[in-house]
Coordinates of C-alpha atoms in Angstrom, one line a residue:
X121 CA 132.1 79.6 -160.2
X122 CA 131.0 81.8 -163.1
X123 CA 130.8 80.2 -166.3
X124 CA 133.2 82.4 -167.7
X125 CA 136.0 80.9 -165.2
X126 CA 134.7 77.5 -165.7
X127 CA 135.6 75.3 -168.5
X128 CA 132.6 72.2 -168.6
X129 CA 134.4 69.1 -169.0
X130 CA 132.3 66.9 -171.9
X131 CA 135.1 65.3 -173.5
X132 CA 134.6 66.7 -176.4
X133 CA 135.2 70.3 -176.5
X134 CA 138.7 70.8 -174.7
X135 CA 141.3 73.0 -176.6
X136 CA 144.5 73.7 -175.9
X137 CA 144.4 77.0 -174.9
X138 CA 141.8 75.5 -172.5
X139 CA 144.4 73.0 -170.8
X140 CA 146.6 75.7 -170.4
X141 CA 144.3 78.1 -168.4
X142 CA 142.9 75.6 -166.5
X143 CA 146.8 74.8 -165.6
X144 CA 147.9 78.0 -164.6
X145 CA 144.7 78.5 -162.5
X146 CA 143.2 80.8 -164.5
X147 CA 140.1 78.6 -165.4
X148 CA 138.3 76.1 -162.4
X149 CA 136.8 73.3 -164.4
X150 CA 132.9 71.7 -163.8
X151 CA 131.8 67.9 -165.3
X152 CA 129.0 68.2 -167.7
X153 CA 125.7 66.2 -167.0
X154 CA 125.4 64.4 -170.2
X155 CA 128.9 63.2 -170.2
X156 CA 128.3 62.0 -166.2
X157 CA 125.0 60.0 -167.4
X158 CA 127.3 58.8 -170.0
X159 CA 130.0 57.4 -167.5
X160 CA 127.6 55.9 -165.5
X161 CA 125.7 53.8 -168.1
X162 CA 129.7 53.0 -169.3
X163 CA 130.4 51.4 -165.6
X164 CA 126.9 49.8 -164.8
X165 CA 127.3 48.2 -168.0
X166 CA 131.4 47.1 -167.4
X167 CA 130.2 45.7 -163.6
X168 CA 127.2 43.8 -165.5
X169 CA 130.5 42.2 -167.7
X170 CA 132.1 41.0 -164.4
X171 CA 128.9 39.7 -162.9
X172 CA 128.4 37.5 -166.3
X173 CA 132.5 36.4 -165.5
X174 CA 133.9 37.6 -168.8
X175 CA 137.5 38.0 -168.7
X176 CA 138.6 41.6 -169.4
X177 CA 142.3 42.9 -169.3
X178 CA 143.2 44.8 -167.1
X179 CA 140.1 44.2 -165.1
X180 CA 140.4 40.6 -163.7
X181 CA 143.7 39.9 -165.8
X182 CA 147.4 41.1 -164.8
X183 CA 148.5 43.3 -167.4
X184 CA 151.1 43.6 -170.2
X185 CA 152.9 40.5 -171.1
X186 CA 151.3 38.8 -168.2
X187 CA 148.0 39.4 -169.2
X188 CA 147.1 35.5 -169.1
X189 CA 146.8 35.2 -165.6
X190 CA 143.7 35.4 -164.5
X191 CA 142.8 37.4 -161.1
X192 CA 140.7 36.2 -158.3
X193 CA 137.3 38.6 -157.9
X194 CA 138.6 39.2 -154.2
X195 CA 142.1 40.8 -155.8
X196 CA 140.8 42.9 -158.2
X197 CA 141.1 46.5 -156.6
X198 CA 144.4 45.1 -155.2
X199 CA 145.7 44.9 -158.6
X200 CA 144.6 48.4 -159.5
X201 CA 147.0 49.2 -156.6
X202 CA 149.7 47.3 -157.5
X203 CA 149.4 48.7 -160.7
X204 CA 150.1 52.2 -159.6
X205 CA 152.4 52.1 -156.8
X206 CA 154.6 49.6 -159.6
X207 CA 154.7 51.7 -162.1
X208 CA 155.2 55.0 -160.4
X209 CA 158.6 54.7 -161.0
X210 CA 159.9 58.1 -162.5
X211 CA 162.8 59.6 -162.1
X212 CA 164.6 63.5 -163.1
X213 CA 163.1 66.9 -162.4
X214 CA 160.0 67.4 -161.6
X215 CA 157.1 68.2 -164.4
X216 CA 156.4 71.9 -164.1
X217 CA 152.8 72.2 -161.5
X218 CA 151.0 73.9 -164.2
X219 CA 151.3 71.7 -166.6
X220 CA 150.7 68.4 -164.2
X221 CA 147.3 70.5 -163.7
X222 CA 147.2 70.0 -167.2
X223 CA 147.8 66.4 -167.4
X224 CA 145.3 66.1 -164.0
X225 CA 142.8 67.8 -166.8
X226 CA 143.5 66.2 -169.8
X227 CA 143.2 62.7 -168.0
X228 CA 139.7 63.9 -166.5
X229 CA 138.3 65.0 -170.0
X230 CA 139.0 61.8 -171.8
X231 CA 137.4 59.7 -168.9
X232 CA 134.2 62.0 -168.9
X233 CA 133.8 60.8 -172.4
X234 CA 132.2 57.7 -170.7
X235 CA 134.4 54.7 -172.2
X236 CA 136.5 54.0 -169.3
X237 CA 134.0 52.5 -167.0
X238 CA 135.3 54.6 -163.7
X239 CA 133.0 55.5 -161.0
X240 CA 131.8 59.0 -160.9
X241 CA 133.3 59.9 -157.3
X242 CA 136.7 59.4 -159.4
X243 CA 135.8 61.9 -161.9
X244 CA 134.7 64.4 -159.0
X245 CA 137.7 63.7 -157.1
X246 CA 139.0 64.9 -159.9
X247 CA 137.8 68.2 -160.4
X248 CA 138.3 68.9 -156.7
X249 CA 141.9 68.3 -157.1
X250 CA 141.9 70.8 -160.0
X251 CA 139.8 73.3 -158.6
X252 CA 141.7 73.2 -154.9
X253 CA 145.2 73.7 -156.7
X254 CA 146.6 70.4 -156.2
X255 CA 149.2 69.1 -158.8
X256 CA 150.5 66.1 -158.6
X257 CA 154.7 65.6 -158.5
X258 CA 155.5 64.0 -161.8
X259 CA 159.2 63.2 -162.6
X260 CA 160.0 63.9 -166.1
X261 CA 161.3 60.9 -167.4
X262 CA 159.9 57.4 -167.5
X263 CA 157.1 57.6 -170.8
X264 CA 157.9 55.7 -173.9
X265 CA 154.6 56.5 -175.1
X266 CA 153.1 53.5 -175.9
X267 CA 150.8 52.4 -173.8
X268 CA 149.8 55.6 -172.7
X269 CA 152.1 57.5 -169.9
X270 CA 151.9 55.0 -167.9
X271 CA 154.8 56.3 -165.6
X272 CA 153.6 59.4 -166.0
X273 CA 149.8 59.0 -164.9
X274 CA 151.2 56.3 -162.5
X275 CA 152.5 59.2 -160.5
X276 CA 149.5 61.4 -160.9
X277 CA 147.3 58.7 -159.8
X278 CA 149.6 58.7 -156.3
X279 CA 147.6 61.9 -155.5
X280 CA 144.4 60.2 -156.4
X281 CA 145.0 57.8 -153.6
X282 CA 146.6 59.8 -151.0
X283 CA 149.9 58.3 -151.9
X284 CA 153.7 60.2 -152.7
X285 CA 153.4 64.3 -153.1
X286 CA 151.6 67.2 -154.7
X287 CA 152.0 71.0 -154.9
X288 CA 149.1 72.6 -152.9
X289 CA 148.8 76.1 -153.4
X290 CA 152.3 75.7 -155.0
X291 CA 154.1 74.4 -152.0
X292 CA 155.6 70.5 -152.1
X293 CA 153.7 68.4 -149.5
X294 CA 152.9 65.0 -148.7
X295 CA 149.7 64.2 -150.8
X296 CA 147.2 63.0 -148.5
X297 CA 148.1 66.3 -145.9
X298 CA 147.5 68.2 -149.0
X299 CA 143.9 66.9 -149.3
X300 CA 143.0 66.9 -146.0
X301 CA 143.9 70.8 -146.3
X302 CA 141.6 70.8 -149.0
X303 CA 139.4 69.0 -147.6
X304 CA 139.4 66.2 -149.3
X305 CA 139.7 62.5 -149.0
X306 CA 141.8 60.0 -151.1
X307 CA 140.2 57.1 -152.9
X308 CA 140.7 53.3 -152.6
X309 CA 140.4 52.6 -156.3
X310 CA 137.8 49.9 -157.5
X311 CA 138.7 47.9 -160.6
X312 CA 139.3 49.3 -163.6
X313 CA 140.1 52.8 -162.2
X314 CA 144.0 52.3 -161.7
X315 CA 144.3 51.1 -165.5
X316 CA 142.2 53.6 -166.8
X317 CA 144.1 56.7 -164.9
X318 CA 147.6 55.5 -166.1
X319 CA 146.4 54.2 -169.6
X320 CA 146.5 57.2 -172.3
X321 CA 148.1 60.6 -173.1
X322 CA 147.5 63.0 -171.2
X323 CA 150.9 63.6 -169.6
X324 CA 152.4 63.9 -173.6
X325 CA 149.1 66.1 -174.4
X326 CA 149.1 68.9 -171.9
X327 CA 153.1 69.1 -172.6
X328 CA 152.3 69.5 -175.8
X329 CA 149.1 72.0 -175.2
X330 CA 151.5 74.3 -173.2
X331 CA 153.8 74.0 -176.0
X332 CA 151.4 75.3 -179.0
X333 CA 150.6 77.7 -176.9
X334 CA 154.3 79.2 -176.3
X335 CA 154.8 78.4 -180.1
X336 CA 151.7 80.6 -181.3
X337 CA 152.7 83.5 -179.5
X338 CA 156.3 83.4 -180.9
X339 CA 155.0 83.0 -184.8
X340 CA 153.0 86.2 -184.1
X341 CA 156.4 87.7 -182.9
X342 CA 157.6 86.4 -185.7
X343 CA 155.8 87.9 -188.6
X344 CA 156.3 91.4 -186.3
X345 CA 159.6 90.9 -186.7
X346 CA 159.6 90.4 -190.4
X347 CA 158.0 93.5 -190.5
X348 CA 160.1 95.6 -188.6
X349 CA 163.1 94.4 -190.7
X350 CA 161.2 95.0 -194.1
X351 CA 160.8 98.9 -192.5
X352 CA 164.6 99.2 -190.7
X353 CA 166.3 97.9 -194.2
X354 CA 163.5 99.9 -196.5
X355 CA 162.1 96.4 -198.4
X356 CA 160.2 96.3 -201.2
X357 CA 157.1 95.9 -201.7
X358 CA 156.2 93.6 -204.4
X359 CA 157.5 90.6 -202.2
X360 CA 154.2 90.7 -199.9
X361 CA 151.9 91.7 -203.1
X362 CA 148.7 88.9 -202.3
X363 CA 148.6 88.1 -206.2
X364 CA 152.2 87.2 -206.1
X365 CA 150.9 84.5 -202.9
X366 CA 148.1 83.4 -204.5
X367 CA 150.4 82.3 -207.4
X368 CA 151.3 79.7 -205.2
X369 CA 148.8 79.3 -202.3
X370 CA 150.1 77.4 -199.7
X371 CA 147.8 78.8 -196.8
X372 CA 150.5 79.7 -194.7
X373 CA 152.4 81.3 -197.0
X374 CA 149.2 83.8 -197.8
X375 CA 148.5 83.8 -194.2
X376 CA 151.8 84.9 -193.5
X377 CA 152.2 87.7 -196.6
X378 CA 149.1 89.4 -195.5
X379 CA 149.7 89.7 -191.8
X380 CA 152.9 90.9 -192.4
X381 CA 151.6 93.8 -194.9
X382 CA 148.9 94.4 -192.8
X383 CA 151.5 95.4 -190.3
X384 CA 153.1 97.8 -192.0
X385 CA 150.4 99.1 -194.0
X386 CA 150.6 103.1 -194.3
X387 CA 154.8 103.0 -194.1
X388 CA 156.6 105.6 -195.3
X389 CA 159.7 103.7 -195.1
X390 CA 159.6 100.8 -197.2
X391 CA 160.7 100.7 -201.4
X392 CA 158.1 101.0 -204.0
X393 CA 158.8 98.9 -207.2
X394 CA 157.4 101.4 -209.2
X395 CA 159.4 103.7 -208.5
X396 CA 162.3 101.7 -208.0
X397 CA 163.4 101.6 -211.7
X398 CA 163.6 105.4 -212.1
X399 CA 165.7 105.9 -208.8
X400 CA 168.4 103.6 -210.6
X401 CA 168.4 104.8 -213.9
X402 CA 169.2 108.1 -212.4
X403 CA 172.3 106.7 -211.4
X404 CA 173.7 106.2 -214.5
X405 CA 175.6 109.3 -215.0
X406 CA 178.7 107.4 -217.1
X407 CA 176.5 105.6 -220.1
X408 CA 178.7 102.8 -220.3
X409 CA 177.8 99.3 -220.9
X410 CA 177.5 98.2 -217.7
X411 CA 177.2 100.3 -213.8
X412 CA 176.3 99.6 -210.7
X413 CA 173.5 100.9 -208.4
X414 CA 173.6 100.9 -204.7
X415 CA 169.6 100.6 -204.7
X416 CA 168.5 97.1 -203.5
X417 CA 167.0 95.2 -206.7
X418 CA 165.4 92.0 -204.5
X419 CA 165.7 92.3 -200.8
X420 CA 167.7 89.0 -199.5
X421 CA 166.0 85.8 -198.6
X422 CA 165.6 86.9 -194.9
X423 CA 163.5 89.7 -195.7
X424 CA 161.7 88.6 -199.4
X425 CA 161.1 84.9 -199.1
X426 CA 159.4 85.1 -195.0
X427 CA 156.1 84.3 -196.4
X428 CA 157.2 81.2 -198.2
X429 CA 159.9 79.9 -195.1
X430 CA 157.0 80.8 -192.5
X431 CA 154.3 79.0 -194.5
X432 CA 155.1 75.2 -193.5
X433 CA 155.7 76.9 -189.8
X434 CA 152.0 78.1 -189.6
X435 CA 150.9 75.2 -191.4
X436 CA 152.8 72.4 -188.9
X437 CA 151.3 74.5 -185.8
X438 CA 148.3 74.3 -187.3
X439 CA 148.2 70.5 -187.8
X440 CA 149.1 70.7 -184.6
X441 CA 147.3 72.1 -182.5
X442 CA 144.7 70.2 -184.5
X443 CA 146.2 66.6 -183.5
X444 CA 146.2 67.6 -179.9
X445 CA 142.7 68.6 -179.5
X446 CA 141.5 65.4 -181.2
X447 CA 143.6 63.6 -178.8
X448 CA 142.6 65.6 -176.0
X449 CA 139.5 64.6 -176.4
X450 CA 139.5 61.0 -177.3
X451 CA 139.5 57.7 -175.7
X452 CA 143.1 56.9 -175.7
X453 CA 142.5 53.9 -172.9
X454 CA 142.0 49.6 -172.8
X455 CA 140.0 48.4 -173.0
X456 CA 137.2 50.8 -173.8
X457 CA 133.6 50.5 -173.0
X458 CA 130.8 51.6 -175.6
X459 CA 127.8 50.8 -173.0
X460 CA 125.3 51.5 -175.8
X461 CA 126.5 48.9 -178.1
X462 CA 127.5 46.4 -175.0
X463 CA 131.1 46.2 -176.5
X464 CA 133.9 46.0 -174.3
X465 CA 136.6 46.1 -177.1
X466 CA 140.9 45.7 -176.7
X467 CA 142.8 47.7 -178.7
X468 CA 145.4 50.6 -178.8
X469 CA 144.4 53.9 -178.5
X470 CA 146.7 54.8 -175.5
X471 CA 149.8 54.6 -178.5
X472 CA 151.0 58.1 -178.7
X473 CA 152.0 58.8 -182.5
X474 CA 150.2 61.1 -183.5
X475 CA 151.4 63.4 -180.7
X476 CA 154.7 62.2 -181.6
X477 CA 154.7 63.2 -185.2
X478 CA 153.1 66.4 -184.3
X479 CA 155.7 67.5 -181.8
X480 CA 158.5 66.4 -184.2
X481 CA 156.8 68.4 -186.6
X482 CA 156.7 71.2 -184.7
X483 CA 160.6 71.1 -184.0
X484 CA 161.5 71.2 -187.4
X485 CA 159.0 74.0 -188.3
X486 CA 159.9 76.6 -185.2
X487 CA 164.1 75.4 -185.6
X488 CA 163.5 77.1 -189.2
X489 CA 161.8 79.9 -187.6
X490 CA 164.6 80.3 -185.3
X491 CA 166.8 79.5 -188.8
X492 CA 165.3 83.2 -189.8
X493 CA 165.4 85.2 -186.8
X494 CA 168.9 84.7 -186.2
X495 CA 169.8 85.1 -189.8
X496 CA 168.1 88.8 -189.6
X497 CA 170.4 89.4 -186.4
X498 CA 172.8 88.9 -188.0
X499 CA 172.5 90.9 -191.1
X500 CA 171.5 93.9 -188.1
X501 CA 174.6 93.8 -186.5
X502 CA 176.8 92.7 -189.3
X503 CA 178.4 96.5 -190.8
X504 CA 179.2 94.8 -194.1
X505 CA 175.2 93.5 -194.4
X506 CA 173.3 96.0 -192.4
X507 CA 173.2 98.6 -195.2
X508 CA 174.3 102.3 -192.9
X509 CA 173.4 100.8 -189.3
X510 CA 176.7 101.0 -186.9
X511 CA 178.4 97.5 -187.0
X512 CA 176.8 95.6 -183.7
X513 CA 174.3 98.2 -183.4
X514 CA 176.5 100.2 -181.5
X515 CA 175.6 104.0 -179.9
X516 CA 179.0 105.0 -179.1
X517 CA 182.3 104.9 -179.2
X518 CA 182.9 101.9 -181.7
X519 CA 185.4 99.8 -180.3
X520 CA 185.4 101.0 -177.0
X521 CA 181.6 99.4 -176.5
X522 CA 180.7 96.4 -177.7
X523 CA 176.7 96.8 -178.7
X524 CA 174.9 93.7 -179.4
X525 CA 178.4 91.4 -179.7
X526 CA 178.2 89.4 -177.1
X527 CA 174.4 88.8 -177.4
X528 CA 174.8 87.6 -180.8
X529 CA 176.0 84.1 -179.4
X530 CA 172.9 83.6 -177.8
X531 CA 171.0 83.6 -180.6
X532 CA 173.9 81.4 -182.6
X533 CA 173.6 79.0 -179.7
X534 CA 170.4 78.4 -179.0
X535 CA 169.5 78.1 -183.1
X536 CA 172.3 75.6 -183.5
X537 CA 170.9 73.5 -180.1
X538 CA 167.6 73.6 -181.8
X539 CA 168.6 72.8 -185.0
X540 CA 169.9 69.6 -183.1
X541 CA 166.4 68.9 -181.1
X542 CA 164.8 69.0 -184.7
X543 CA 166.0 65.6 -185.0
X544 CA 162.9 63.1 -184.7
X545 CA 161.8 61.3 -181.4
X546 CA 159.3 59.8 -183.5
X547 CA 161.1 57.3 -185.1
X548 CA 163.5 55.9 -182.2
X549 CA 161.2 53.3 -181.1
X550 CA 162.4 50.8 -178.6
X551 CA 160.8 47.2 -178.1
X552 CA 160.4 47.0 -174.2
X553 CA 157.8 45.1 -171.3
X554 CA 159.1 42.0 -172.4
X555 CA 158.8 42.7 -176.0
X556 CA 154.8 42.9 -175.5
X557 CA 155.8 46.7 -176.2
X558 CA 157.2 46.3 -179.6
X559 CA 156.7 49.7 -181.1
X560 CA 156.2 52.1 -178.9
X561 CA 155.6 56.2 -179.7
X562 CA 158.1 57.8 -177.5
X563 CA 155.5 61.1 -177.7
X564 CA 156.4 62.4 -173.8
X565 CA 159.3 62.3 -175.1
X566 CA 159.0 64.2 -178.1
X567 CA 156.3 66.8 -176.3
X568 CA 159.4 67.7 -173.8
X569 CA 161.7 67.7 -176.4
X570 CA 160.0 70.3 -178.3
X571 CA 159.0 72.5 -174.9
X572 CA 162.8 73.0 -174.5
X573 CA 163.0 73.5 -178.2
X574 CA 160.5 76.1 -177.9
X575 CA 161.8 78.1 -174.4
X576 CA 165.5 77.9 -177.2
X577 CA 163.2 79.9 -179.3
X578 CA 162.3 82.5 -177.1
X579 CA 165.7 83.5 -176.5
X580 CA 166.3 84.1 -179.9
X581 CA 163.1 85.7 -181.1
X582 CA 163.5 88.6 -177.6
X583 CA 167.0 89.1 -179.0
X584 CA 165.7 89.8 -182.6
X585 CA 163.3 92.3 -180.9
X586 CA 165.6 94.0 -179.2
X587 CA 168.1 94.3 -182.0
X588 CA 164.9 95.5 -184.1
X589 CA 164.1 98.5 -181.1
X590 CA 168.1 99.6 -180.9
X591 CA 168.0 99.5 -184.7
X592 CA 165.3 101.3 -185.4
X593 CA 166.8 104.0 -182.5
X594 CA 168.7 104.8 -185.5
X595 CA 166.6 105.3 -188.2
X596 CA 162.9 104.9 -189.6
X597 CA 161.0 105.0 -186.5
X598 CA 159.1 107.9 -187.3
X599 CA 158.0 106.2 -190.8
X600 CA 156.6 103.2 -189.1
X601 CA 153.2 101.7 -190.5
X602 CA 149.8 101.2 -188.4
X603 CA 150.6 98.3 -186.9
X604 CA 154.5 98.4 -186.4
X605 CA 154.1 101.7 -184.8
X606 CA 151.8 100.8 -182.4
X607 CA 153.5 98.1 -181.3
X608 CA 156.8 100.0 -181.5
X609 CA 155.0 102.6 -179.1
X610 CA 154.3 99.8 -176.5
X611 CA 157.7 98.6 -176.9
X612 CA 159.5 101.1 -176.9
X613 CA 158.3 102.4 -173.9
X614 CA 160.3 99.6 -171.8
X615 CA 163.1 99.9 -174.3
X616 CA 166.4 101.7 -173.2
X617 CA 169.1 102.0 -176.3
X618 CA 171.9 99.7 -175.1
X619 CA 174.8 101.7 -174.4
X620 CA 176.6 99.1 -172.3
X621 CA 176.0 101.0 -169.4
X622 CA 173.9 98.0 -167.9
X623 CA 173.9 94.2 -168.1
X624 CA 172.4 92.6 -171.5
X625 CA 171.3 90.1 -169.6
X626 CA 169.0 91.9 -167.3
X627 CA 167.7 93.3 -171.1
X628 CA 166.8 89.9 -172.2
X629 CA 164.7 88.6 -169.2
X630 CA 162.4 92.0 -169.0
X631 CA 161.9 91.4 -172.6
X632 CA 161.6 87.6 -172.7
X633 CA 158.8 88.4 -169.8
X634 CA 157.0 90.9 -171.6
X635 CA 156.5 89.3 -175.2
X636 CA 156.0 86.0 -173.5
X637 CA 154.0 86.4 -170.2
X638 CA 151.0 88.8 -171.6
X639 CA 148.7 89.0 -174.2
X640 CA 150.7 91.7 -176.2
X641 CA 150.8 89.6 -179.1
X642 CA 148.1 86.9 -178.8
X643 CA 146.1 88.0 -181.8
X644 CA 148.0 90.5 -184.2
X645 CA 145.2 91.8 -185.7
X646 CA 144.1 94.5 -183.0
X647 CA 146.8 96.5 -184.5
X648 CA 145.4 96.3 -187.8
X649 CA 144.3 99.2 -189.5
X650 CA 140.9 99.6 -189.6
X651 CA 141.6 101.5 -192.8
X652 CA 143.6 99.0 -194.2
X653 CA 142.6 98.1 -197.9
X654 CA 144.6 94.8 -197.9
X655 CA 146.1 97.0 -201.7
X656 CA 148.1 99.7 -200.9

């Protein structure tokens, strides 16, 4: 493997955009040396515990509410059995194979960190599964997100022991015929192991990971599409002027402003303020007290005010993506092992919040988003708001085709369903394993909430980008700054004016593919100017 393919698993360097390359396959993943040395100090140290017979949950206790009975020495890797085969106990459609990679990968990192107390062929086994293609069948739901994902991890530690199915290669199959393709064996877990698999995150983390990363892409789309509309309706300028933004410097919000006017830096389309007041002052041929000009004075809030409604958007993704990659590169287990301080110490760190908050976060931020995309739709296709365009964007014979009608409700429906999802999962905590569970984080929960959220979002920012290519078919394309008229050029190279000669819908997946399914718009900034003075 080439270390360029390879992500080295320390637990302490995993990003997101890691767990999702290593999901999709992209990336084969190797176990750094320290972090093994490290793991086997942690479980010479935890078998040195059991020899001196201290009693450690989970180890030689039962577990949860029953954690006061005490296990024989001769049942101990029974129980880790017991444990799995209990609480594999999931139910609904199955978690997407890419992302149970991810949760396969997630689990791995956090035990490399060396405070679980597992045996190193675990940990190998591991990465063989990864780096063979084997995901484990997950059912969706079953996680409060409490103590960890336990249903979750329950089911990805099936695979572990040749037990219930996997995708190999992308094809459903019994798990142990799936290693044995492989060439693999399954494991008969010693103790400790079983509890250690199932006790953390990592199911609500890579959900979450693969999230962030559909989310970054569309707030990149996003700010493109604020700068197309500033071009299509002729904007003005002053609203992405940096001093205006550094009047009140949220970072997002100056983030925002100067992506977007790097964008369309060297336009020939959009409204000068300077010259604004002449223009209107022309218009006053009548000298009475008061007239009216047809020149814009402030663009509307859709248009003038996206640096300031973005600004919490970048700034929740940020916070993020920053929660995740602490989590995925924690020790979110119990009990934990810190060998070089010979503590074995009970605690909590499988309890989901802060995944939880992130995610709900992260609904609110990209509903708003949505909020703004749809609202520019519909000023597009609306004739009364659209300022000249033909009502629904329309190329011929008004009446007799429809334009962008129909696909209006599409972005009117999935905004609305999102606005719903925005509610917070966060917060509906329900007390459950006999009450032992008494505030639990429902983060799975939340990370799946805002994945569907996010997929909602897509629709609606592909539609704005359509309705930004037909509208600018009309008018202004030939004005277009550096960076919206390369990526015009790119677009509009797959883009055929709607004519309804052909079904929308067909439209809507080719584009949905396109911004979505390639790097186009992973970093904005390649279609920067290089000339670009930030001052125009």
């Amino acid at each position: 493997m080439s270390e360029q393919n390879t992500v080295v698993l320390s637990g302490n360097s995993l990003s997101f955009k890691d767990i999702v390359a290593i999901g999709i396959g992209d990336k084969k993943v190797a176990l750094d040396d320290r972090a093994m040395a490290r793991c086997r100090a942690s479980r010479d140290f935890l078998k040195s515990a059991l020899k001196e017979q201290k009693i450690i949950y989970g180890v030689n206790t039962s577990f949860g509410p029953m954690c006061n009975k005490i296990i024989d020495e001769k049942e101990i890797e029974l129980l880790q059995h017991n444990l799995i085969v209990s609480h594999s106990a999931g139910l609904g459609s199955p978690i997407l194979p890419y992302i149970a990679t991810g949760i396969l990968a997630v689990r791995l990192n956090t035990l490399v960190k060396g405070h679980s107390g597992v045996r190193l062929r675990l940990l190998i086994l591991m990465r063989e599964m990864i780096n063979h293609n084997i995901a484990p069948y997950i059912p969706e739901s079953g996680s409060v997100g409490a103590s960890g994902d336990l249903v979750h991890l329950a089911h990805m530690s099936l695979a572990i022991i040749g037990k219930g199915q996997v995708y190999y290669k992308k094809k459903l199959m019994p798990a142990q015929d799936a290693l044995k393709k492989a060439g693999l064996s399954p494991l008969t877990l010693s103790y400790k192991e079983g509890l250690a698999l199932m006790n953390g995150t990592a199911a609500m983390t890579s959900i979450a990971a693969f999230t962030l990363f559909g989310a970054s892409k569309l707030l990149n789309i996003a700010c493109v599409n604020a700068a197309f509309a500033v071009e299509i309706f002729g904007g003005i300028d002053d609203a992405f002027d940096p001093d205006l933004h550094l009047l009140k410097p949220h970072p997002g919000q100056v983030e925002i402003a100067a992506t977007i006017k790097q964008l369309y830096y060297g336009t020939g389309n959009i409204t000068r303020r300077k010259t604004l007041h002449k223009q209107i002052r022309n218009q006053n041929t009548t000298h009475r007290p008061v007239f009216e000009t047809n020149i814009n004075v402030q663009d509307v809030y859709s248009i003038r005010c996206t640096p300031q409604i973005l600004a919490p958007v970048k700034e929740a993704l940020d916070n993020a993506i920053a929660t995740v990659e602490i989590e995925a590169n924690s020790t979110n287990d119990n009990p934990i092992i810190i060998a070089e301080k010979k503590k074995i110490i009970h605690g909590g760190n499988f309890h989901g919040q802060s995944i939880s908050f992130a995610m709900d976060s992260l609904c609110i931020a990209m509903s708003t988003l949505c909020n703004l995309s749809e609202r520019r739709i519909n000023k597009l296709v609306d004739k009364t708001l659209n300022e000249g365009l033909p009502e629904h964007l329309i190329p011929g014979e008004i009446g007799l085709t429809m334009g962008f009608m129909g696909a209006q409700y599409l972005a009117t429906s999935a905004t609305a369903e999102n606005r719903n999802m925005a509610n917070p999962m966060s917060v509906n905590s329900i007390s459950c394993n006999a009450t032992n569970q008494d505030v639990v984080s429902m983060g799975t929960v939340a990370a799946r909430k805002a994945f569907r959220l996010i997929s909602n979002a897509k629709h609606v920012v592909t539609l704005e980008v359509l309705a930004d290519l037909q509208a600018l078919s009309f008018r202004n394309a030939g004005k277009l700054g550096y960076g919206t008229g390369n990526i015009y050029n790119i677009l509009n190279k797959e883009f055929n004016v709607y004519d309804n000669n052909s079904i929308f819908h067909d439209s809507l997946v080719k584009f949905r593919k396109l911004l979505f399914s390639s790097q186009l718009f992973d970093d904005l900034s390649i279609y920067f100017s290089k000339n670009n003075r930030h001052h125009e």
